[in-house]
Amino acid sequence: MTSPNSSPNPAVAAAEIAASQPLAFDDTRTAFAHRSTRDLRRARWMFGLIGAPAMVALGAKAVRLALAIRLPLNWILRPVFDYFCGGEDIQESLDTAVKLSQYGVKTILDYSAEGQTGEGALNAAHDQIMSAIQSAKGDARFAFAVFKVSALSDNGLLEKVSSKASLTPEEQDAWQKVEGRVSSLCQTAAQHDVPIMIDAEETWLQSAIDTLAETMMRRHNAGTCRIYTTAQLYRHDRLDYLQQLTDTARKERWIAGIKLVRGAYMEKERERAKAEGRPSPIQPDKAATDRDFNAALDFALGHLDHVNIVCGTHNEESTLKLAQDMRSKGLKPGDRRVAFAQLLGMSDNLSFNLAASGFETAKYVPYGPLREAIPYLIRRAEENTSVGGQTSRELELIRQELRRRKTE
Ligand SMILES: Cc1cc2nc3c(=O)[nH]c(=O)nc-3n(C[C@H](O)[C@H](O)[C@H](O)COP(=O)(O)OP(=O)(O)OC[C@H]3O[C@@H](n4cnc5c(N)ncnc54)[C@H](O)[C@@H]3O)c2cc1C
């Protein structure tokens, strides 16, 4: 028997109650419900080890050297791989998708091989991404598919197209193949109703990626947002870009899809700009990046009829701001025009608490052969090294949860 004011559907009622509760990102019980105590102890050991910058710098060098001389590395890297990746192939990653979905967190299968060259490798990457789209088809455990254009193109060619230099006939032919790969992935994703995101990369590759992404959005986003490009708000021109793209979409009657991120290549960008004697495309400081990131969230929330977003961040303040602003505007947490995304093994306190409150939340679940995931794993280790001797946020939360479980 239900009271006149309560919802007759228990799931809807639970979501309504959750939606009215304040969001607590320090609720480690919810954040780590999917991890066993054994898993958490291993993670504490691993984050402790990668917490020291000197250790990571030395480890990264040793791993690159071992890779070059083909030393077996699985025994050292396996625990790190298992924590941050779904598996060596899609099949292995399905277990992770099942586990995440039990807590309302969706999966974004992310083929993790980087820097491949040669037509064979580029076609193989295309086929892998296509398989990920096929796996996500009609399966509510998957939120999006994703790809990097640099997995489908030689980087030199991408750079040349971005700089608008003229191409040789062979390059024109190769570029047509890149366009064909991007086009077939987006076409299949749209056909099967699997929204697909195109990652953002270094500025010298990005204008070609922008053009491809805009063409795909124009083709597939009328009425429903299926293709998402990415804007890096550490670039000082990207807030304008978001606004212009939204305006173009409004005028041309399609929906702009944008994943908002701060940006992953800051040092590389600054170094290259300096070496080439041109101004850096990156904001002068973190505060400016944060300001534009939050302004982009505000802008998007005010224009959801013309732009849909994925908020790709581990930043607690921005995440809380977006969730609270959605509530204060009367948007339902599950409104599909706004999604939240984090990486597997990072910021579980955000992902699982957001999902428990009914927000559309997903994890990038990288998969691929362990050796090919090494650059990705090194980046995750570098991100988790301590700043000024402080324990990383991840390690602090894991310790907190282990202490809580002891007193249960
Ligand atoms: C789901 C998801 C998808 C992603 N996809 C992409 C992608 O397609 N392309 C991409 O480039 N990155 C991508 N990233 C990575 C992202 O851009 C950030 O590098 C990473 O998430 C850290 O930023 P943050 O907002 O989570 O956290 P924070 O810790 O709040 O921010 C760190 C970020 O702030 C910026 N920053 C730091 N110091 C300064 C400074 N001195 N001056 C200016 N800016 C500064 C940098 O961008 C740095 O990465 C993705 C991240 C997630 C979670």
Short mmCIF file of C-alpha atoms and ligand atoms in Angstrom, two decimals:
data_model
loop_
_atom_site.label_atom_id
_atom_site.label_comp_id
_atom_site.label_asym_id
_atom_site.label_seq_id
_atom_site.Cartn_x
_atom_site.Cartn_y
_atom_site.Cartn_z
CA MET A 1 0.00 0.00 0.00
CA THR A 2 1.44 3.37 -0.96
CA SER A 3 0.56 6.73 0.53
CA PRO A 4 -1.27 9.13 -1.83
CA ASN A 5 1.87 11.22 -2.27
CA SER A 6 4.42 8.47 -2.82
CA SER A 7 5.30 6.96 -6.17
CA PRO A 8 3.88 3.44 -6.71
CA ASN A 9 7.16 2.37 -8.39
CA PRO A 10 9.82 1.63 -5.70
CA ALA A 11 12.71 2.44 -8.06
CA VAL A 12 11.18 5.80 -8.97
CA ALA A 13 10.42 6.48 -5.31
CA ALA A 14 14.03 5.67 -4.31
CA ALA A 15 15.34 7.97 -7.07
CA GLU A 16 13.01 10.76 -5.89
CA ILE A 17 14.25 10.41 -2.31
CA ALA A 18 17.89 10.31 -3.47
CA ALA A 19 17.34 13.39 -5.63
CA SER A 20 16.17 15.38 -2.63
CA GLN A 21 19.21 14.47 -0.47
CA PRO A 22 22.33 16.67 -0.39
CA LEU A 23 25.16 15.20 -2.47
CA ALA A 24 27.97 13.87 -0.27
CA PHE A 25 31.14 13.06 -2.18
CA ASP A 26 32.90 11.90 0.99
CA ASP A 27 30.49 8.96 1.38
CA THR A 28 33.12 6.25 0.92
CA ARG A 29 30.68 3.42 1.67
CA THR A 30 28.81 4.25 -1.57
CA ALA A 31 32.00 5.16 -3.44
CA PHE A 32 33.67 1.78 -2.86
CA ALA A 33 30.71 -0.61 -2.46
CA HIS A 34 31.87 -2.28 -5.71
CA ARG A 35 35.39 -2.98 -4.36
CA SER A 36 36.18 -5.83 -1.95
CA THR A 37 38.37 -5.13 1.09
CA ARG A 38 41.11 -7.19 -0.59
CA ASP A 39 40.88 -4.97 -3.70
CA LEU A 40 41.06 -1.85 -1.56
CA ARG A 41 44.13 -3.09 0.34
CA ARG A 42 45.88 -3.75 -2.97
CA ALA A 43 44.85 -0.32 -4.19
CA ARG A 44 46.20 1.29 -0.99
CA TRP A 45 49.53 -0.42 -1.61
CA MET A 46 49.56 0.63 -5.28
CA PHE A 47 48.58 4.28 -4.69
CA GLY A 48 51.12 4.42 -1.84
CA LEU A 49 53.82 3.22 -4.22
CA ILE A 50 52.93 5.59 -7.05
CA GLY A 51 52.48 8.44 -4.56
CA ALA A 52 56.14 9.37 -4.64
CA PRO A 53 57.03 11.53 -7.69
CA ALA A 54 60.63 10.25 -7.76
CA MET A 55 59.37 6.66 -7.76
CA VAL A 56 57.01 7.32 -10.65
CA ALA A 57 59.61 9.18 -12.70
CA LEU A 58 62.11 6.34 -12.17
CA GLY A 59 59.43 3.67 -12.71
CA ALA A 60 58.22 5.30 -15.95
CA LYS A 61 61.80 5.37 -17.30
CA ALA A 62 62.43 1.75 -16.25
CA VAL A 63 59.17 0.58 -17.84
CA ARG A 64 59.93 2.39 -21.13
CA LEU A 65 63.42 0.85 -21.19
CA ALA A 66 62.09 -2.64 -20.35
CA LEU A 67 59.52 -2.23 -23.11
CA ALA A 68 62.19 -1.24 -25.63
CA ILE A 69 64.32 -4.31 -24.85
CA ARG A 70 61.22 -6.52 -24.62
CA LEU A 71 61.59 -7.57 -20.98
CA PRO A 72 58.49 -9.25 -19.53
CA LEU A 73 56.56 -6.62 -17.61
CA ASN A 74 53.24 -8.24 -16.81
CA TRP A 75 54.07 -9.09 -13.21
CA ILE A 76 54.76 -5.45 -12.25
CA LEU A 77 52.05 -3.85 -14.35
CA ARG A 78 49.19 -6.30 -13.86
CA PRO A 79 47.85 -4.82 -10.57
CA VAL A 80 47.95 -1.29 -12.03
CA PHE A 81 46.35 -2.49 -15.28
CA ASP A 82 43.61 -4.35 -13.39
CA TYR A 83 42.74 -1.25 -11.37
CA PHE A 84 42.62 1.25 -14.24
CA CYS A 85 41.57 -0.94 -17.19
CA GLY A 86 38.65 -3.23 -17.96
CA GLY A 87 40.72 -5.98 -19.56
CA GLU A 88 42.77 -6.93 -22.61
CA ASP A 89 39.68 -7.11 -24.83
CA ILE A 90 35.98 -6.22 -24.87
CA GLN A 91 34.96 -9.63 -23.56
CA GLU A 92 37.16 -9.25 -20.47
CA SER A 93 35.83 -5.73 -19.91
CA LEU A 94 32.22 -6.88 -19.80
CA ASP A 95 32.66 -8.04 -16.18
CA THR A 96 33.60 -4.47 -15.26
CA ALA A 97 30.56 -3.11 -17.11
CA VAL A 98 28.30 -5.54 -15.24
CA LYS A 99 29.80 -4.58 -11.89
CA LEU A 100 29.53 -0.83 -12.52
CA SER A 101 25.95 -1.13 -13.73
CA GLN A 102 24.92 -2.80 -10.48
CA TYR A 103 25.54 0.60 -8.88
CA GLY A 104 23.96 2.66 -11.65
CA VAL A 105 27.29 3.66 -13.24
CA LYS A 106 27.47 3.15 -17.00
CA THR A 107 30.44 2.14 -19.13
CA ILE A 108 32.26 3.85 -22.00
CA LEU A 109 34.50 1.25 -23.67
CA ASP A 110 37.73 3.02 -24.60
CA TYR A 111 40.23 1.23 -26.84
CA SER A 112 43.50 2.24 -25.23
CA ALA A 113 46.20 1.63 -27.85
CA GLU A 114 47.98 4.91 -28.71
CA GLY A 115 50.38 6.15 -31.37
CA GLN A 116 49.80 3.33 -33.91
CA THR A 117 50.97 3.89 -37.47
CA GLY A 118 50.49 2.14 -40.81
CA GLU A 119 47.22 1.39 -42.61
CA GLY A 120 46.95 -2.08 -41.02
CA ALA A 121 47.11 -0.73 -37.45
CA LEU A 122 44.72 2.15 -38.26
CA ASN A 123 42.17 -0.24 -39.79
CA ALA A 124 42.57 -2.57 -36.80
CA ALA A 125 41.86 0.35 -34.42
CA HIS A 126 38.78 1.22 -36.50
CA ASP A 127 37.56 -2.38 -36.19
CA GLN A 128 38.14 -2.40 -32.43
CA ILE A 129 36.11 0.79 -31.97
CA MET A 130 33.41 -0.62 -34.26
CA SER A 131 33.23 -3.74 -32.03
CA ALA A 132 32.85 -1.49 -28.97
CA ILE A 133 29.91 0.28 -30.68
CA GLN A 134 28.34 -3.08 -31.55
CA SER A 135 28.74 -4.22 -27.93
CA ALA A 136 27.01 -1.08 -26.66
CA LYS A 137 24.08 -1.40 -29.08
CA GLY A 138 20.77 -1.80 -27.25
CA ASP A 139 22.54 -2.37 -23.93
CA ALA A 140 21.65 0.15 -21.21
CA ARG A 141 24.86 -0.62 -19.31
CA PHE A 142 26.77 1.40 -21.90
CA ALA A 143 26.42 5.18 -22.05
CA PHE A 144 28.63 6.17 -24.98
CA ALA A 145 31.26 4.92 -27.38
CA VAL A 146 34.45 6.97 -27.79
CA PHE A 147 37.47 7.30 -30.04
CA LYS A 148 40.56 9.37 -30.72
CA VAL A 149 41.04 10.48 -34.32
CA SER A 150 44.79 9.92 -33.84
CA ALA A 151 44.02 6.19 -33.49
CA LEU A 152 42.60 6.30 -37.03
CA SER A 153 45.17 8.55 -38.69
CA ASP A 154 48.88 8.97 -38.89
CA ASN A 155 49.72 11.95 -36.62
CA GLY A 156 51.91 13.63 -39.27
CA LEU A 157 48.97 13.65 -41.66
CA LEU A 158 46.58 14.95 -39.00
CA GLU A 159 49.03 17.75 -38.29
CA LYS A 160 49.41 18.59 -41.96
CA VAL A 161 45.63 18.73 -42.50
CA SER A 162 45.28 20.88 -39.36
CA SER A 163 47.87 23.35 -40.66
CA LYS A 164 46.02 23.51 -44.01
CA ALA A 165 49.23 22.65 -45.88
CA SER A 166 48.66 21.18 -49.34
CA LEU A 167 48.67 17.38 -49.46
CA THR A 168 50.43 15.11 -51.96
CA PRO A 169 48.13 12.75 -53.94
CA GLU A 170 49.15 9.87 -51.60
CA GLU A 171 48.33 12.00 -48.55
CA GLN A 172 44.99 12.99 -50.06
CA ASP A 173 44.23 9.33 -50.52
CA ALA A 174 45.27 8.53 -46.92
CA TRP A 175 43.16 11.44 -45.61
CA GLN A 176 40.11 10.19 -47.48
CA LYS A 177 40.60 6.87 -45.70
CA VAL A 178 40.73 8.65 -42.32
CA GLU A 179 37.50 10.49 -43.17
CA GLY A 180 35.97 7.17 -44.20
CA ARG A 181 36.92 5.54 -40.88
CA VAL A 182 35.52 8.42 -38.82
CA SER A 183 32.41 8.51 -40.97
CA SER A 184 31.68 4.78 -40.73
CA LEU A 185 32.09 4.78 -36.92
CA CYS A 186 29.74 7.76 -36.49
CA GLN A 187 27.24 6.37 -38.98
CA THR A 188 27.06 3.00 -37.19
CA ALA A 189 26.87 4.63 -33.76
CA ALA A 190 24.02 6.92 -34.90
CA GLN A 191 22.19 4.06 -36.59
CA HIS A 192 22.33 1.96 -33.41
CA ASP A 193 21.52 4.89 -31.13
CA VAL A 194 24.86 4.68 -29.32
CA PRO A 195 26.04 8.26 -28.61
CA ILE A 196 29.70 8.57 -29.53
CA MET A 197 32.36 11.01 -28.28
CA ILE A 198 35.41 12.21 -30.18
CA ASP A 199 38.28 12.97 -27.80
CA ALA A 200 40.25 16.25 -28.01
CA GLU A 201 44.01 16.10 -28.61
CA GLU A 202 47.01 18.43 -29.04
CA THR A 203 46.26 21.84 -30.64
CA TRP A 204 48.40 21.06 -33.69
CA LEU A 205 46.09 18.08 -34.44
CA GLN A 206 42.84 19.60 -33.24
CA SER A 207 41.57 21.77 -36.10
CA ALA A 208 41.33 18.73 -38.41
CA ILE A 209 39.53 16.88 -35.60
CA ASP A 210 37.15 19.83 -35.09
CA THR A 211 36.26 19.89 -38.78
CA LEU A 212 35.59 16.15 -38.83
CA ALA A 213 33.52 16.34 -35.62
CA GLU A 214 31.45 19.28 -36.87
CA THR A 215 30.72 17.47 -40.15
CA MET A 216 29.55 14.42 -38.18
CA MET A 217 27.38 16.50 -35.83
CA ARG A 218 25.75 18.29 -38.76
CA ARG A 219 25.03 14.92 -40.38
CA HIS A 220 23.73 12.99 -37.36
CA ASN A 221 22.56 15.40 -34.62
CA ALA A 222 19.26 16.70 -35.98
CA GLY A 223 16.71 16.23 -33.20
CA THR A 224 18.88 13.90 -31.08
CA CYS A 225 22.45 14.41 -29.94
CA ARG A 226 24.48 11.41 -31.06
CA ILE A 227 27.92 12.79 -31.85
CA TYR A 228 29.93 14.67 -29.19
CA THR A 229 33.10 16.59 -29.80
CA THR A 230 35.39 17.68 -26.92
CA ALA A 231 36.39 21.15 -25.72
CA GLN A 232 39.49 21.60 -23.54
CA LEU A 233 38.89 24.62 -21.33
CA TYR A 234 42.61 25.00 -20.55
CA ARG A 235 42.71 26.60 -24.00
CA HIS A 236 41.83 30.25 -23.84
CA ASP A 237 39.77 30.07 -27.06
CA ARG A 238 37.45 27.20 -26.15
CA LEU A 239 34.71 29.00 -24.24
CA ASP A 240 34.16 31.09 -27.38
CA TYR A 241 34.28 27.92 -29.47
CA LEU A 242 31.53 26.32 -27.34
CA GLN A 243 29.36 29.41 -27.70
CA GLN A 244 29.90 29.68 -31.47
CA LEU A 245 29.26 25.99 -32.06
CA THR A 246 26.03 26.17 -30.05
CA ASP A 247 24.93 29.19 -32.06
CA THR A 248 25.70 27.46 -35.36
CA ALA A 249 23.77 24.38 -34.21
CA ARG A 250 20.79 26.56 -33.25
CA LYS A 251 20.78 28.33 -36.62
CA GLU A 252 21.21 25.11 -38.60
CA ARG A 253 18.75 23.17 -36.40
CA TRP A 254 20.92 20.43 -35.03
CA ILE A 255 22.23 19.84 -31.50
CA ALA A 256 25.84 20.45 -30.57
CA GLY A 257 27.27 17.66 -28.41
CA ILE A 258 30.31 18.61 -26.34
CA LYS A 259 32.34 16.82 -23.74
CA LEU A 260 33.82 19.50 -21.50
CA VAL A 261 37.27 18.75 -20.06
CA ARG A 262 40.11 20.87 -18.71
CA GLY A 263 42.74 19.31 -21.01
CA ALA A 264 45.48 16.71 -20.76
CA TYR A 265 48.48 18.04 -22.71
CA MET A 266 49.35 21.27 -20.90
CA GLU A 267 53.11 20.81 -20.56
CA LYS A 268 53.57 19.55 -24.11
CA GLU A 269 51.55 22.51 -25.43
CA ARG A 270 53.55 25.08 -23.49
CA GLU A 271 56.89 23.55 -24.43
CA ARG A 272 56.07 23.42 -28.12
CA ALA A 273 54.72 26.99 -28.18
CA LYS A 274 57.90 28.16 -26.46
CA ALA A 275 60.15 26.24 -28.84
CA GLU A 276 58.30 27.73 -31.83
CA GLY A 277 58.35 31.24 -30.34
CA ARG A 278 54.56 31.68 -30.44
CA PRO A 279 52.13 32.50 -27.59
CA SER A 280 50.90 29.48 -25.66
CA PRO A 281 47.32 28.40 -26.42
CA ILE A 282 46.95 27.47 -22.74
CA GLN A 283 45.44 29.67 -20.02
CA PRO A 284 47.96 31.54 -17.87
CA ASP A 285 47.03 29.64 -14.69
CA LYS A 286 44.79 27.00 -13.16
CA ALA A 287 42.33 29.60 -11.86
CA ALA A 288 41.70 30.80 -15.44
CA THR A 289 41.10 27.20 -16.59
CA ASP A 290 38.71 26.61 -13.68
CA ARG A 291 36.89 29.88 -14.42
CA ASP A 292 36.31 28.95 -18.09
CA PHE A 293 35.38 25.36 -17.25
CA ASN A 294 32.68 26.51 -14.82
CA ALA A 295 31.54 29.25 -17.24
CA ALA A 296 31.17 26.56 -19.93
CA LEU A 297 28.94 24.54 -17.57
CA ASP A 298 26.82 27.65 -16.91
CA PHE A 299 26.53 28.43 -20.61
CA ALA A 300 25.53 24.87 -21.50
CA LEU A 301 22.90 24.65 -18.75
CA GLY A 302 21.34 27.82 -20.13
CA HIS A 303 21.19 26.44 -23.71
CA LEU A 304 20.33 22.75 -23.36
CA ASP A 305 17.94 22.86 -26.31
CA HIS A 306 20.93 23.49 -28.56
CA VAL A 307 23.89 21.89 -26.75
CA ASN A 308 24.15 18.64 -24.77
CA ILE A 309 27.16 18.03 -22.55
CA VAL A 310 29.28 15.40 -20.91
CA CYS A 311 31.14 16.84 -17.92
CA GLY A 312 34.48 14.96 -18.03
CA THR A 313 36.22 15.88 -14.82
CA HIS A 314 37.51 14.59 -11.50
CA ASN A 315 37.19 18.06 -10.00
CA GLU A 316 34.84 17.88 -7.05
CA GLU A 317 33.91 21.56 -7.07
CA SER A 318 32.87 21.64 -10.75
CA THR A 319 30.99 18.36 -10.39
CA LEU A 320 29.09 19.58 -7.34
CA LYS A 321 28.37 22.89 -9.01
CA LEU A 322 26.85 21.23 -12.08
CA ALA A 323 24.75 18.81 -10.01
CA GLN A 324 23.47 21.59 -7.75
CA ASP A 325 22.78 23.94 -10.64
CA MET A 326 20.75 21.21 -12.37
CA ARG A 327 18.68 20.83 -9.24
CA SER A 328 18.16 24.54 -8.76
CA LYS A 329 17.00 24.86 -12.38
CA GLY A 330 14.47 22.09 -11.76
CA LEU A 331 16.17 19.65 -14.16
CA LYS A 332 15.74 15.97 -13.36
CA PRO A 333 19.10 14.40 -12.38
CA GLY A 334 18.63 11.76 -15.07
CA ASP A 335 18.11 14.39 -17.82
CA ARG A 336 20.03 12.80 -20.70
CA ARG A 337 21.18 16.19 -22.01
CA VAL A 338 23.74 16.32 -19.19
CA ALA A 339 26.04 13.44 -18.31
CA PHE A 340 29.00 13.09 -15.93
CA ALA A 341 32.06 10.99 -16.72
CA GLN A 342 35.20 9.90 -14.91
CA LEU A 343 37.96 7.39 -15.63
CA LEU A 344 37.89 3.86 -14.21
CA GLY A 345 39.86 3.74 -10.95
CA MET A 346 39.66 7.51 -10.45
CA SER A 347 37.21 9.56 -8.38
CA ASP A 348 34.86 6.72 -7.49
CA ASN A 349 33.58 9.03 -4.77
CA LEU A 350 32.13 11.26 -7.51
CA SER A 351 30.88 8.56 -9.90
CA PHE A 352 29.14 6.29 -7.42
CA ASN A 353 27.62 9.07 -5.31
CA LEU A 354 26.34 10.87 -8.43
CA ALA A 355 24.81 7.63 -9.74
CA ALA A 356 23.24 6.91 -6.34
CA SER A 357 21.53 10.30 -6.60
CA GLY A 358 20.17 9.46 -10.05
CA PHE A 359 22.60 11.49 -12.23
CA GLU A 360 23.61 10.06 -15.62
CA THR A 361 27.15 8.89 -14.81
CA ALA A 362 29.66 6.83 -16.75
CA LYS A 363 33.23 5.60 -16.51
CA TYR A 364 35.76 5.43 -19.34
CA VAL A 365 36.78 1.75 -19.23
CA PRO A 366 40.02 1.45 -21.22
CA TYR A 367 40.79 -1.93 -22.71
CA GLY A 368 43.48 -3.35 -24.95
CA PRO A 369 46.65 -5.42 -24.77
CA LEU A 370 48.54 -4.66 -21.55
CA ARG A 371 51.71 -3.57 -23.37
CA GLU A 372 49.78 -1.09 -25.51
CA ALA A 373 48.07 0.41 -22.45
CA ILE A 374 51.43 1.36 -20.86
CA PRO A 375 51.48 5.06 -21.90
CA TYR A 376 47.94 5.36 -20.49
CA LEU A 377 48.97 3.67 -17.22
CA ILE A 378 52.01 5.92 -16.85
CA ARG A 379 49.75 8.99 -17.21
CA ARG A 380 47.42 7.65 -14.49
CA ALA A 381 50.43 7.03 -12.21
CA GLU A 382 51.77 10.54 -12.86
CA GLU A 383 48.37 12.05 -12.06
CA ASN A 384 48.35 10.25 -8.72
CA THR A 385 51.78 11.29 -7.51
CA SER A 386 51.72 13.47 -4.43
CA VAL A 387 51.74 17.24 -4.76
CA GLY A 388 53.94 18.90 -2.15
CA GLY A 389 54.13 15.69 -0.12
CA GLN A 390 50.36 15.43 0.27
CA THR A 391 48.64 12.08 0.01
CA SER A 392 46.69 11.81 -3.22
CA ARG A 393 42.93 12.24 -2.89
CA GLU A 394 42.39 8.65 -4.12
CA LEU A 395 44.68 7.18 -1.45
CA GLU A 396 43.11 9.30 1.27
CA LEU A 397 39.61 8.07 0.37
CA ILE A 398 40.72 4.42 0.16
CA ARG A 399 42.31 4.68 3.62
CA GLN A 400 39.15 6.32 4.96
CA GLU A 401 36.98 3.48 3.61
CA LEU A 402 39.30 0.77 5.00
CA ARG A 403 39.13 2.43 8.43
CA ARG A 404 35.33 2.62 8.18
CA ARG A 405 35.06 -1.09 7.28
CA LYS A 406 37.19 -2.02 10.32
CA THR A 407 34.69 -0.39 12.66
CA GLU A 408 31.64 -1.98 11.01
C1 LIG B 1 35.84 11.27 -18.76
C2 LIG B 1 37.04 12.07 -19.14
C3 LIG B 1 37.34 12.27 -20.47
C4 LIG B 1 38.46 13.02 -20.83
N1 LIG B 1 38.70 13.26 -22.16
C5 LIG B 1 39.73 14.08 -22.52
C6 LIG B 1 39.95 14.46 -23.87
O1 LIG B 1 39.22 14.06 -24.78
N2 LIG B 1 41.00 15.28 -24.14
C7 LIG B 1 41.82 15.78 -23.16
O2 LIG B 1 42.73 16.56 -23.46
N3 LIG B 1 41.65 15.42 -21.87
C8 LIG B 1 40.63 14.58 -21.53
N4 LIG B 1 40.45 14.25 -20.21
C9 LIG B 1 41.46 14.64 -19.21
C10 LIG B 1 41.16 16.03 -18.68
O3 LIG B 1 41.37 16.97 -19.71
C11 LIG B 1 42.08 16.43 -17.49
O4 LIG B 1 43.42 16.33 -17.86
C12 LIG B 1 41.90 15.61 -16.24
O5 LIG B 1 40.56 15.18 -16.10
C13 LIG B 1 42.28 16.48 -15.03
O6 LIG B 1 41.43 17.61 -14.93
P1 LIG B 1 40.20 17.67 -13.91
O7 LIG B 1 39.18 18.62 -14.40
O8 LIG B 1 39.70 16.29 -13.72
O9 LIG B 1 40.83 18.07 -12.51
P2 LIG B 1 41.65 19.28 -11.91
O10 LIG B 1 42.65 18.62 -11.02
O11 LIG B 1 40.75 20.28 -11.30
O12 LIG B 1 42.39 19.99 -13.08
C14 LIG B 1 43.65 19.64 -13.55
C15 LIG B 1 43.71 20.24 -14.93
O13 LIG B 1 43.68 21.69 -14.82
C16 LIG B 1 44.48 22.27 -15.85
N5 LIG B 1 45.59 22.99 -15.21
C17 LIG B 1 46.37 22.56 -14.19
N6 LIG B 1 47.33 23.48 -13.89
C18 LIG B 1 47.15 24.51 -14.74
C19 LIG B 1 47.83 25.73 -14.97
N7 LIG B 1 48.90 26.07 -14.23
N8 LIG B 1 47.40 26.54 -15.95
C20 LIG B 1 46.32 26.21 -16.71
N9 LIG B 1 45.63 25.07 -16.55
C21 LIG B 1 46.03 24.22 -15.60
C22 LIG B 1 44.99 21.09 -16.68
O14 LIG B 1 44.08 20.90 -17.73
C23 LIG B 1 44.97 19.93 -15.70
O15 LIG B 1 44.85 18.69 -16.36
C24 LIG B 1 39.32 13.52 -19.84
C25 LIG B 1 39.02 13.31 -18.49
C26 LIG B 1 37.90 12.60 -18.13
C27 LIG B 1 37.60 12.40 -16.69
#
